[in-house]
mmCIF file of C-alpha atoms in Angstrom:
data_model
loop_
_atom_site.group_PDB
_atom_site.id
_atom_site.type_symbol
_atom_site.label_atom_id
_atom_site.label_comp_id
_atom_site.label_asym_id
_atom_site.label_seq_id
_atom_site.Cartn_x
_atom_site.Cartn_y
_atom_site.Cartn_z
ATOM 1 C CA MET A 1 33.550 157.633 74.812
ATOM 2 C CA THR A 2 35.388 156.281 71.882
ATOM 3 C CA ALA A 3 39.133 156.781 71.138
ATOM 4 C CA PRO A 4 39.853 159.456 68.567
ATOM 5 C CA SER A 5 40.561 158.274 65.088
ATOM 6 C CA THR A 6 43.416 159.264 62.781
ATOM 7 C CA ALA A 7 43.173 160.413 59.247
ATOM 8 C CA THR A 8 43.846 156.780 57.934
ATOM 9 C CA GLY A 9 40.967 155.432 59.828
ATOM 10 C CA GLY A 10 43.012 153.938 62.691
ATOM 11 C CA THR A 11 42.622 154.580 66.414
ATOM 12 C CA VAL A 12 45.008 156.575 68.465
ATOM 13 C CA PRO A 13 46.470 154.484 71.248
ATOM 14 C CA PRO A 14 46.036 155.727 74.752
ATOM 15 C CA PRO A 15 48.893 157.694 76.204
ATOM 16 C CA ARG A 16 51.660 155.875 78.094
ATOM 17 C CA PRO A 17 51.929 156.344 81.775
ATOM 18 C CA ALA A 18 54.703 158.558 82.976
ATOM 19 C CA VAL A 19 57.985 156.879 83.737
ATOM 20 C CA PRO A 20 58.674 157.133 87.416
ATOM 21 C CA PRO A 21 61.744 159.018 88.176
ATOM 22 C CA ASP A 22 64.838 157.092 89.231
ATOM 23 C CA PRO A 23 64.911 156.344 92.926
ATOM 24 C CA GLN A 24 67.515 158.012 95.030
ATOM 25 C CA PRO A 25 70.674 156.043 95.331
ATOM 26 C CA ALA A 26 70.770 153.838 98.395
ATOM 27 C CA GLU A 27 73.130 154.582 101.033
ATOM 28 C CA VAL A 28 76.332 152.535 101.024
ATOM 29 C CA ASP A 29 78.479 151.397 103.903
ATOM 30 C CA ALA A 30 82.128 151.996 104.387
ATOM 31 C CA ALA A 31 82.999 148.878 102.202
ATOM 32 C CA GLY A 32 80.989 150.267 99.195
ATOM 33 C CA TRP A 33 78.035 147.751 99.607
ATOM 34 C CA PRO A 34 74.367 149.059 99.464
ATOM 35 C CA ALA A 35 72.811 149.318 102.837
ATOM 36 C CA GLY A 36 70.000 146.742 103.532
ATOM 37 C CA VAL A 37 71.290 144.208 100.921
ATOM 38 C CA PRO A 38 72.642 141.004 102.530
ATOM 39 C CA VAL A 39 76.298 140.327 101.974
ATOM 40 C CA PRO A 40 77.071 136.875 100.614
ATOM 41 C CA ASP A 41 79.434 134.579 102.434
ATOM 42 C CA PRO A 42 82.953 134.580 101.153
ATOM 43 C CA ALA A 43 83.996 131.577 98.925
ATOM 44 C CA GLU A 44 86.175 128.937 100.368
ATOM 45 C CA PRO A 45 89.741 129.947 99.765
ATOM 46 C CA ARG A 46 91.817 127.698 97.528
ATOM 47 C CA ALA A 47 94.857 128.110 99.816
ATOM 48 C CA VAL A 48 95.271 129.554 103.218
ATOM 49 C CA ASP A 49 98.287 130.334 105.309
ATOM 50 C CA ALA A 50 98.745 127.432 107.615
ATOM 51 C CA GLU A 51 102.177 128.570 108.914
ATOM 52 C CA PRO A 52 104.457 131.494 108.175
ATOM 53 C CA GLY A 53 105.995 130.821 104.924
ATOM 54 C CA ARG A 54 103.791 127.581 104.148
ATOM 55 C CA VAL A 55 100.628 127.276 102.111
ATOM 56 C CA ARG A 56 97.913 124.666 102.778
ATOM 57 C CA TRP A 57 96.173 123.622 99.625
ATOM 58 C CA ASP A 58 92.638 122.633 99.321
ATOM 59 C CA PRO A 59 92.197 118.819 99.649
ATOM 60 C CA ALA A 60 90.545 118.571 96.213
ATOM 61 C CA GLU A 61 93.523 120.335 94.611
ATOM 62 C CA ARG A 62 95.963 118.152 96.443
ATOM 63 C CA ARG A 63 94.125 114.976 95.235
ATOM 64 C CA ALA A 64 94.092 116.268 91.695
ATOM 65 C CA ARG A 65 97.931 117.091 91.781
ATOM 66 C CA ALA A 66 98.711 113.735 93.249
ATOM 67 C CA SER A 67 96.617 111.785 90.687
ATOM 68 C CA GLN A 68 98.180 113.761 87.849
ATOM 69 C CA SER A 69 101.750 113.065 89.043
ATOM 70 C CA PHE A 70 100.918 109.420 89.448
ATOM 71 C CA TRP A 71 99.490 108.841 85.976
ATOM 72 C CA THR A 72 102.284 110.956 84.510
ATOM 73 C CA ALA A 73 104.834 108.600 85.916
ATOM 74 C CA VAL A 74 102.835 105.373 84.785
ATOM 75 C CA VAL A 75 102.644 106.694 81.180
ATOM 76 C CA GLY A 76 105.801 108.509 80.887
ATOM 77 C CA VAL A 77 108.259 105.993 82.272
ATOM 78 C CA PRO A 78 107.498 103.174 79.711
ATOM 79 C CA ALA A 79 108.002 105.672 76.880
ATOM 80 C CA ILE A 80 111.360 106.978 78.205
ATOM 81 C CA PHE A 81 112.486 103.353 78.869
ATOM 82 C CA SER A 82 111.688 102.276 75.233
ATOM 83 C CA VAL A 83 113.747 105.198 73.818
ATOM 84 C CA LEU A 84 116.657 104.463 76.076
ATOM 85 C CA ARG A 85 116.584 100.755 75.138
ATOM 86 C CA LEU A 86 117.017 101.502 71.483
ATOM 87 C CA GLY A 87 119.938 103.868 72.260
ATOM 88 C CA VAL A 88 121.672 101.229 74.351
ATOM 89 C CA GLU A 89 120.950 98.481 71.960
ATOM 90 C CA ALA A 90 122.589 100.553 69.187
ATOM 91 C CA GLY A 91 125.745 100.922 71.313
ATOM 92 C CA GLY A 92 125.296 104.688 71.563
ATOM 93 C CA GLU A 93 125.841 105.232 67.858
ATOM 94 C CA LEU A 94 123.466 107.666 66.276
ATOM 95 C CA GLN A 95 123.202 106.095 62.820
ATOM 96 C CA THR A 96 122.646 102.528 64.363
ATOM 97 C CA THR A 97 120.018 104.114 66.647
ATOM 98 C CA LEU A 98 118.214 105.657 63.600
ATOM 99 C CA LEU A 99 118.425 102.317 61.778
ATOM 100 C CA LEU A 100 116.601 100.650 64.711
ATOM 101 C CA VAL A 101 114.081 103.361 64.952
ATOM 102 C CA ALA A 102 113.234 102.998 61.282
ATOM 103 C CA ASN A 103 112.777 99.135 61.508
ATOM 104 C CA VAL A 104 111.486 98.470 64.975
ATOM 105 C CA GLY A 105 107.801 99.262 65.009
ATOM 106 C CA PRO A 106 106.021 100.812 68.060
ATOM 107 C CA VAL A 107 103.938 97.639 68.531
ATOM 108 C CA ASN A 108 107.157 95.439 68.657
ATOM 109 C CA LEU A 109 108.735 97.950 70.957
ATOM 110 C CA LEU A 110 105.856 98.017 73.200
ATOM 111 C CA ALA A 111 105.628 94.189 73.296
ATOM 112 C CA GLY A 112 109.268 93.847 73.977
ATOM 113 C CA PHE A 113 109.043 96.397 76.838
ATOM 114 C CA LEU A 114 105.934 94.709 78.357
ATOM 115 C CA THR A 115 107.630 91.286 78.372
ATOM 116 C CA THR A 116 110.819 92.545 79.976
ATOM 117 C CA ALA A 117 109.719 95.449 82.026
ATOM 118 C CA ALA A 118 106.395 94.174 83.340
ATOM 119 C CA ARG A 119 108.188 92.987 86.413
ATOM 120 C CA LEU A 120 109.801 96.365 87.031
ATOM 121 C CA LEU A 121 106.508 98.227 86.531
ATOM 122 C CA SER A 122 104.570 95.907 88.924
ATOM 123 C CA THR A 123 107.317 96.044 91.494
ATOM 124 C CA GLY A 124 107.199 99.802 91.572
ATOM 125 C CA LEU A 125 103.428 99.883 91.821
ATOM 126 C CA VAL A 126 103.287 97.240 94.537
ATOM 127 C CA ALA A 127 105.913 99.067 96.577
ATOM 128 C CA VAL A 128 104.156 102.403 96.205
ATOM 129 C CA PHE A 129 100.771 101.077 97.155
ATOM 130 C CA ALA A 130 102.036 99.091 100.095
ATOM 131 C CA LEU A 131 104.137 101.763 101.589
ATOM 132 C CA GLY A 132 101.570 104.467 100.744
ATOM 133 C CA ALA A 133 98.825 102.603 102.578
ATOM 134 C CA VAL A 134 100.851 102.310 105.694
ATOM 135 C CA LEU A 135 101.877 105.910 105.550
ATOM 136 C CA ALA A 136 98.372 107.053 104.896
ATOM 137 C CA VAL A 137 96.784 105.260 107.922
ATOM 138 C CA SER A 138 99.721 106.511 109.953
ATOM 139 C CA ALA A 139 99.379 110.108 108.871
ATOM 140 C CA ASP A 140 95.736 110.054 109.753
ATOM 141 C CA ARG A 141 96.628 109.970 113.364
ATOM 142 C CA LEU A 142 98.490 113.194 113.203
ATOM 143 C CA PRO A 143 96.787 116.486 114.057
ATOM 144 C CA PRO A 144 95.074 117.798 110.926
ATOM 145 C CA GLY A 145 96.842 120.567 108.982
ATOM 146 C CA THR A 146 100.141 120.092 110.866
ATOM 147 C CA ARG A 147 102.264 118.471 108.128
ATOM 148 C CA ARG A 148 101.719 117.713 104.489
ATOM 149 C CA ARG A 149 100.842 114.016 103.841
ATOM 150 C CA PRO A 150 103.668 111.819 102.342
ATOM 151 C CA LEU A 151 103.705 111.511 98.511
ATOM 152 C CA PHE A 152 103.120 107.741 98.463
ATOM 153 C CA ALA A 153 100.115 108.236 100.949
ATOM 154 C CA ARG A 154 98.591 110.767 98.553
ATOM 155 C CA TRP A 155 99.191 108.325 95.561
ATOM 156 C CA ALA A 156 97.481 105.549 97.583
ATOM 157 C CA ASP A 157 94.550 107.771 98.458
ATOM 158 C CA THR A 158 93.812 108.763 94.899
ATOM 159 C CA THR A 159 94.346 105.412 93.167
ATOM 160 C CA PRO A 160 91.199 103.298 92.623
ATOM 161 C CA ALA A 161 91.109 99.819 94.257
ATOM 162 C CA TRP A 162 90.923 98.088 90.923
ATOM 163 C CA VAL A 163 94.259 99.590 89.867
ATOM 164 C CA VAL A 164 95.849 98.320 93.104
ATOM 165 C CA LEU A 165 94.398 94.832 92.494
ATOM 166 C CA ALA A 166 95.562 94.914 88.846
ATOM 167 C CA SER A 167 99.140 95.727 89.886
ATOM 168 C CA PHE A 168 99.141 92.789 92.295
ATOM 169 C CA LEU A 169 97.729 90.533 89.589
ATOM 170 C CA LEU A 170 100.454 91.680 87.153
ATOM 171 C CA ALA A 171 103.091 90.890 89.799
ATOM 172 C CA LEU A 172 101.548 87.455 90.435
ATOM 173 C CA LEU A 173 101.799 86.582 86.846
ATOM 174 C CA THR A 174 105.239 88.092 85.997
ATOM 175 C CA TRP A 175 107.322 87.815 89.158
ATOM 176 C CA PRO A 176 109.525 84.720 89.544
ATOM 177 C CA LEU A 177 108.177 82.126 91.916
ATOM 178 C CA LEU A 178 111.096 82.804 94.110
ATOM 179 C CA TYR A 179 109.856 86.251 94.971
ATOM 180 C CA LEU A 180 106.096 85.698 95.054
ATOM 181 C CA PRO A 181 106.024 85.325 98.836
ATOM 182 C CA LEU A 182 106.951 88.951 99.072
ATOM 183 C CA LEU A 183 103.472 89.845 97.785
ATOM 184 C CA LEU A 184 101.907 88.533 101.007
ATOM 185 C CA PRO A 185 103.154 91.287 103.289
ATOM 186 C CA ALA A 186 102.755 93.799 100.537
ATOM 187 C CA PHE A 187 99.054 92.817 99.910
ATOM 188 C CA VAL A 188 98.382 92.959 103.706
ATOM 189 C CA ALA A 189 100.027 96.373 103.919
ATOM 190 C CA ALA A 190 98.201 97.762 100.813
ATOM 191 C CA PHE A 191 94.706 96.775 102.109
ATOM 192 C CA GLN A 192 95.479 96.958 105.810
ATOM 193 C CA LEU A 193 94.434 93.385 106.563
ATOM 194 C CA ARG A 194 95.083 93.104 110.231
ATOM 195 C CA PRO A 195 94.871 89.697 112.037
ATOM 196 C CA GLU A 196 91.971 90.960 113.991
ATOM 197 C CA ARG A 197 89.854 90.789 110.883
ATOM 198 C CA LEU A 198 90.173 87.061 110.782
ATOM 199 C CA HIS A 199 88.103 86.545 113.962
ATOM 200 C CA GLU A 200 87.040 88.735 116.728
ATOM 201 C CA ARG A 201 88.145 86.209 119.467
ATOM 202 C CA ALA A 202 91.923 85.592 120.123
ATOM 203 C CA LEU A 203 91.877 81.763 120.221
ATOM 204 C CA PRO A 204 90.061 81.220 116.885
ATOM 205 C CA ARG A 205 92.089 83.795 115.264
ATOM 206 C CA LEU A 206 95.370 82.061 116.417
ATOM 207 C CA LEU A 207 94.036 78.734 115.128
ATOM 208 C CA LEU A 208 93.315 80.307 111.740
ATOM 209 C CA ILE A 209 96.730 81.827 111.439
ATOM 210 C CA VAL A 210 98.389 78.487 112.364
ATOM 211 C CA ALA A 211 96.225 76.664 109.804
ATOM 212 C CA LEU A 212 97.227 79.230 107.069
ATOM 213 C CA LEU A 213 100.885 78.950 107.801
ATOM 214 C CA ALA A 214 100.644 75.146 108.003
ATOM 215 C CA GLY A 215 99.065 75.100 104.607
ATOM 216 C CA TYR A 216 101.773 77.371 103.136
ATOM 217 C CA GLY A 217 104.485 75.170 104.629
ATOM 218 C CA TRP A 218 102.903 72.032 103.234
ATOM 219 C CA LEU A 219 102.778 73.605 99.714
ATOM 220 C CA LEU A 220 106.477 74.491 99.785
ATOM 221 C CA LEU A 221 107.779 71.648 101.895
ATOM 222 C CA PRO A 222 109.598 69.785 98.980
ATOM 223 C CA THR A 223 111.196 73.083 97.825
ATOM 224 C CA LEU A 224 112.283 73.980 101.405
ATOM 225 C CA ARG A 225 113.764 70.614 101.877
ATOM 226 C CA ASP A 226 115.835 70.817 98.610
ATOM 227 C CA ALA A 227 116.933 74.382 99.324
ATOM 228 C CA TRP A 228 118.195 73.290 102.755
ATOM 229 C CA THR A 229 119.991 70.282 101.212
ATOM 230 C CA GLN A 230 121.647 72.539 98.605
ATOM 231 C CA GLY A 231 122.557 75.219 101.118
ATOM 232 C CA GLU A 232 120.452 77.962 99.578
ATOM 233 C CA ALA A 233 120.124 80.239 102.491
ATOM 234 C CA LEU A 234 118.721 83.229 100.434
ATOM 235 C CA VAL A 235 116.009 81.024 98.986
ATOM 236 C CA LEU A 236 115.028 79.829 102.341
ATOM 237 C CA ALA A 237 114.767 83.374 103.748
ATOM 238 C CA LEU A 238 112.665 84.555 100.699
ATOM 239 C CA LEU A 239 110.240 81.629 101.266
ATOM 240 C CA VAL A 240 109.921 81.602 105.067
ATOM 241 C CA VAL A 241 110.307 85.263 106.248
ATOM 242 C CA PRO A 242 107.562 87.030 104.174
ATOM 243 C CA PRO A 243 104.586 85.102 105.585
ATOM 244 C CA LEU A 244 105.708 85.804 109.141
ATOM 245 C CA LEU A 245 106.254 89.399 108.256
ATOM 246 C CA ALA A 246 102.712 89.683 106.901
ATOM 247 C CA LEU A 247 101.274 89.415 110.456
ATOM 248 C CA PHE A 248 102.884 92.590 111.650
ATOM 249 C CA VAL A 249 103.077 95.023 108.582
ATOM 250 C CA ALA A 250 99.547 96.325 108.834
ATOM 251 C CA GLY A 251 98.462 99.131 111.225
ATOM 252 C CA PRO A 252 99.575 102.673 111.975
ATOM 253 C CA LEU A 253 103.123 103.611 112.810
ATOM 254 C CA PRO A 254 104.220 105.996 115.725
ATOM 255 C CA GLY A 255 103.971 109.514 114.722
ATOM 256 C CA MET A 256 107.549 110.314 115.286
ATOM 257 C CA VAL A 257 108.790 107.918 112.633
ATOM 258 C CA ILE A 258 106.223 108.829 109.923
ATOM 259 C CA ARG A 259 108.155 111.775 108.299
ATOM 260 C CA PRO A 260 111.667 110.248 108.318
ATOM 261 C CA LEU A 261 110.233 106.938 107.186
ATOM 262 C CA ALA A 262 108.355 108.566 104.301
ATOM 263 C CA SER A 263 111.460 110.268 102.989
ATOM 264 C CA LEU A 264 113.612 107.163 103.443
ATOM 265 C CA THR A 265 111.104 104.904 101.623
ATOM 266 C CA GLU A 266 110.716 107.385 98.699
ATOM 267 C CA VAL A 267 114.492 107.412 98.106
ATOM 268 C CA ALA A 268 114.668 103.578 98.635
ATOM 269 C CA VAL A 269 111.988 102.899 96.082
ATOM 270 C CA LEU A 270 113.454 105.306 93.612
ATOM 271 C CA SER A 271 116.933 103.712 94.057
ATOM 272 C CA MET A 272 115.512 100.199 93.775
ATOM 273 C CA LEU A 273 113.741 101.187 90.443
ATOM 274 C CA VAL A 274 116.911 102.745 89.090
ATOM 275 C CA TRP A 275 118.989 99.679 89.949
ATOM 276 C CA ALA A 276 116.354 97.244 88.478
ATOM 277 C CA ALA A 277 115.962 99.402 85.378
ATOM 278 C CA LEU A 278 119.589 98.949 84.275
ATOM 279 C CA PRO A 279 119.047 95.342 83.140
ATOM 280 C CA VAL A 280 115.771 96.287 81.502
ATOM 281 C CA ILE A 281 117.346 99.068 79.509
ATOM 282 C CA SER A 282 120.194 96.836 78.406
ATOM 283 C CA THR A 283 117.846 93.936 77.480
ATOM 284 C CA PRO A 284 117.916 93.489 73.657
ATOM 285 C CA VAL A 285 114.823 94.548 71.738
ATOM 286 C CA LEU A 286 115.515 91.998 68.944
ATOM 287 C CA PRO A 287 115.922 88.238 69.345
ATOM 288 C CA LEU A 288 119.441 86.785 69.382
ATOM 289 C CA THR A 289 120.249 84.516 66.534
ATOM 290 C CA VAL A 290 123.236 82.818 64.879
ATOM 291 C CA THR A 291 123.258 83.030 61.156
ATOM 292 C CA THR A 292 125.439 80.632 59.195
ATOM 293 C CA VAL A 293 126.954 82.573 56.123
ATOM 294 C CA GLY A 294 128.940 81.179 53.244
ATOM 295 C CA ALA A 295 129.115 80.269 49.554
ATOM 296 C CA GLU A 296 127.747 77.040 48.367
ATOM 297 C CA ASN A 297 130.288 74.217 48.798
ATOM 298 C CA GLY A 298 132.610 76.565 50.526
ATOM 299 C CA PRO A 299 133.666 77.589 54.053
ATOM 300 C CA THR A 300 130.982 79.088 56.377
ATOM 301 C CA GLU A 301 130.905 81.620 59.169
ATOM 302 C CA ASP A 302 128.641 82.041 62.036
ATOM 303 C CA VAL A 303 127.415 85.632 62.544
ATOM 304 C CA ARG A 304 126.036 86.049 66.069
ATOM 305 C CA GLY A 305 123.707 89.019 66.507
ATOM 306 C CA HIS A 306 120.203 90.376 66.110
ATOM 307 C CA VAL A 307 118.411 90.595 62.752
ATOM 308 C CA VAL A 308 117.235 94.080 62.207
ATOM 309 C CA THR A 309 115.536 93.696 58.774
ATOM 310 C CA THR A 310 115.601 91.578 55.639
ATOM 311 C CA ASP A 311 114.743 92.422 52.106
ATOM 312 C CA ASP A 312 115.397 90.887 48.639
ATOM 313 C CA VAL A 313 119.035 91.826 48.656
ATOM 314 C CA ASN A 314 120.541 91.886 52.187
ATOM 315 C CA MET A 315 119.948 90.715 55.769
ATOM 316 C CA VAL A 316 120.852 93.431 58.179
ATOM 317 C CA ILE A 317 122.401 92.036 61.489
ATOM 318 C CA LEU A 318 123.286 93.999 64.453
ATOM 319 C CA GLN A 319 126.317 92.010 65.625
ATOM 320 C CA GLU A 320 126.573 91.067 69.251
ATOM 321 C CA ARG A 321 129.966 92.529 69.643
ATOM 322 C CA GLY A 322 128.962 95.837 67.929
ATOM 323 C CA GLY A 323 128.607 96.976 64.293
ATOM 324 C CA VAL A 324 126.022 96.420 61.694
ATOM 325 C CA ARG A 325 126.634 93.811 58.907
ATOM 326 C CA TYR A 326 124.941 93.507 55.673
ATOM 327 C CA VAL A 327 124.762 89.889 54.555
ATOM 328 C CA PRO A 328 123.581 88.997 51.005
ATOM 329 C CA VAL A 329 120.553 86.788 51.170
ATOM 330 C CA ASP A 330 122.039 84.329 48.758
ATOM 331 C CA LEU A 331 124.836 83.642 51.182
ATOM 332 C CA VAL A 332 122.699 82.679 54.179
ATOM 333 C CA ARG A 333 122.698 78.984 54.818
ATOM 334 C CA ALA A 334 121.146 78.484 58.189
ATOM 335 C CA GLN A 335 119.812 80.417 61.254
ATOM 336 C CA VAL A 336 119.064 79.372 64.751
ATOM 337 C CA LEU A 337 117.477 81.203 67.694
ATOM 338 C CA CYS A 338 119.657 81.281 70.894
ATOM 339 C CA PRO A 339 118.893 82.230 74.554
ATOM 340 C CA SER A 340 120.799 84.975 76.157
ATOM 341 C CA GLU A 341 122.983 84.501 79.236
ATOM 342 C CA GLU A 342 120.357 86.056 81.570
ATOM 343 C CA GLU A 343 117.838 83.368 80.522
ATOM 344 C CA LEU A 344 120.051 80.455 81.704
ATOM 345 C CA PRO A 345 118.886 79.031 85.148
ATOM 346 C CA ARG A 346 121.006 79.621 88.264
ATOM 347 C CA HIS A 347 118.984 77.461 90.762
ATOM 348 C CA ARG A 348 118.147 73.774 90.717
ATOM 349 C CA LEU A 349 114.838 74.171 92.631
ATOM 350 C CA ARG A 350 111.315 73.566 91.643
ATOM 351 C CA VAL A 351 107.846 74.317 93.009
ATOM 352 C CA HIS A 352 105.523 71.440 91.844
ATOM 353 C CA ASP A 353 107.176 71.160 88.363
ATOM 354 C CA PHE A 354 107.618 74.937 88.017
ATOM 355 C CA HIS A 355 111.193 76.149 88.031
ATOM 356 C CA ILE A 356 111.657 78.536 90.918
ATOM 357 C CA GLU A 357 113.119 81.278 88.570
ATOM 358 C CA ASP A 358 110.149 81.114 86.187
ATOM 359 C CA SER A 359 107.026 83.167 86.488
ATOM 360 C CA LEU A 360 103.592 81.586 86.281
ATOM 361 C CA LEU A 361 103.256 82.696 82.646
ATOM 362 C CA GLU A 362 106.704 81.253 81.839
ATOM 363 C CA GLY A 363 105.971 78.024 83.656
ATOM 364 C CA MET A 364 102.680 77.557 81.792
ATOM 365 C CA GLY A 365 104.350 78.346 78.513
ATOM 366 C CA ARG A 366 107.061 75.711 79.123
ATOM 367 C CA ARG A 367 104.327 73.159 79.715
ATOM 368 C CA VAL A 368 102.825 73.923 76.309
ATOM 369 C CA ARG A 369 106.292 74.280 74.582
ATOM 370 C CA PRO A 370 108.936 72.347 76.534
ATOM 371 C CA VAL A 371 112.457 73.870 76.368
ATOM 372 C CA HIS A 372 114.350 72.490 73.450
ATOM 373 C CA ARG A 373 117.978 71.610 73.421
ATOM 374 C CA ILE A 374 120.345 74.530 72.800
ATOM 375 C CA ASP A 375 121.947 74.365 69.357
ATOM 376 C CA ALA A 376 125.657 73.892 69.232
ATOM 377 C CA ALA A 377 126.062 77.039 67.313
ATOM 378 C CA CYS A 378 124.758 79.012 70.245
ATOM 379 C CA ARG A 379 127.614 77.940 72.354
ATOM 380 C CA ALA A 380 130.224 78.709 69.795
ATOM 381 C CA PRO A 381 131.903 82.257 70.020
ATOM 382 C CA GLY A 382 130.519 84.883 67.756
#
């Protein structure tokens, strides 16, 4: 039997099947969920009540917060220091500050900050990583969820190992040789290098430790002898005590001292950075020069200060004792570069031809360009 045709010659499609009626609504339970449908497991809560009035955050959320606060401090502190340095350099005067801002480029400002504040930055990072590792391994022995982990421990947990190594490398290159022995206990604490890792047996381990200390003493023996002769007790303590301290700094601390020690170290590190930041903020951004000014065949004057900018008409000098002076270029007769008082050495000690107050970078630089004699104009009052 063929399908009926329409007036246009087409075929009529077969009728559609009847749409089944809507099923009866399923029964629901007391919570409003359909009966017979499995209930999914509830998601892991982001925060739960650990104690009355306290909230225990999810571990991933805590790591993200700690990492964010750490990198905020690393990036924000140099920017704040650079702005403060310009204000201090200008003597607190607004117009002088604006003059420095207009003529000191960001690259020069960053270079000046890195050369003077690299020690401060590396000191803060080394202290945080060393203390944070000790507090982290100590806090792991506490019952889980009882107390919040210390801030430095969270920073140490979220920081990659290459950042820790880079901070120690920066300190190795920028710290004065006098303070480099302090890196030994800090490195041992940051990476938890216990003496047991040298050898599993006690006697070979003891022999290795004695050999390492003997090699360290042989390397610094001339310096130690000179320090003893000159009565430099502080230098002797800084060179002898840190290697011995490195044998005991690794390992967990007793649980009863973790929380007080964490609060004390955070305040101590912050106070140390503030104290060390004062010289960094007050360090000049521009080089110190003495410019000889005077008419030809006439009396001359030495202007001691920092050259801000020079154009075809004037040389702008920020004077050492305050104030900005515009010196006509035609009156400039000579100019010499002078060291600041902070650059003058205070100790007469050397470590294998390196001055004990120089860093490795400064020592290698002095080998390439030996220190020249200070010009007589630098000793004259401004």
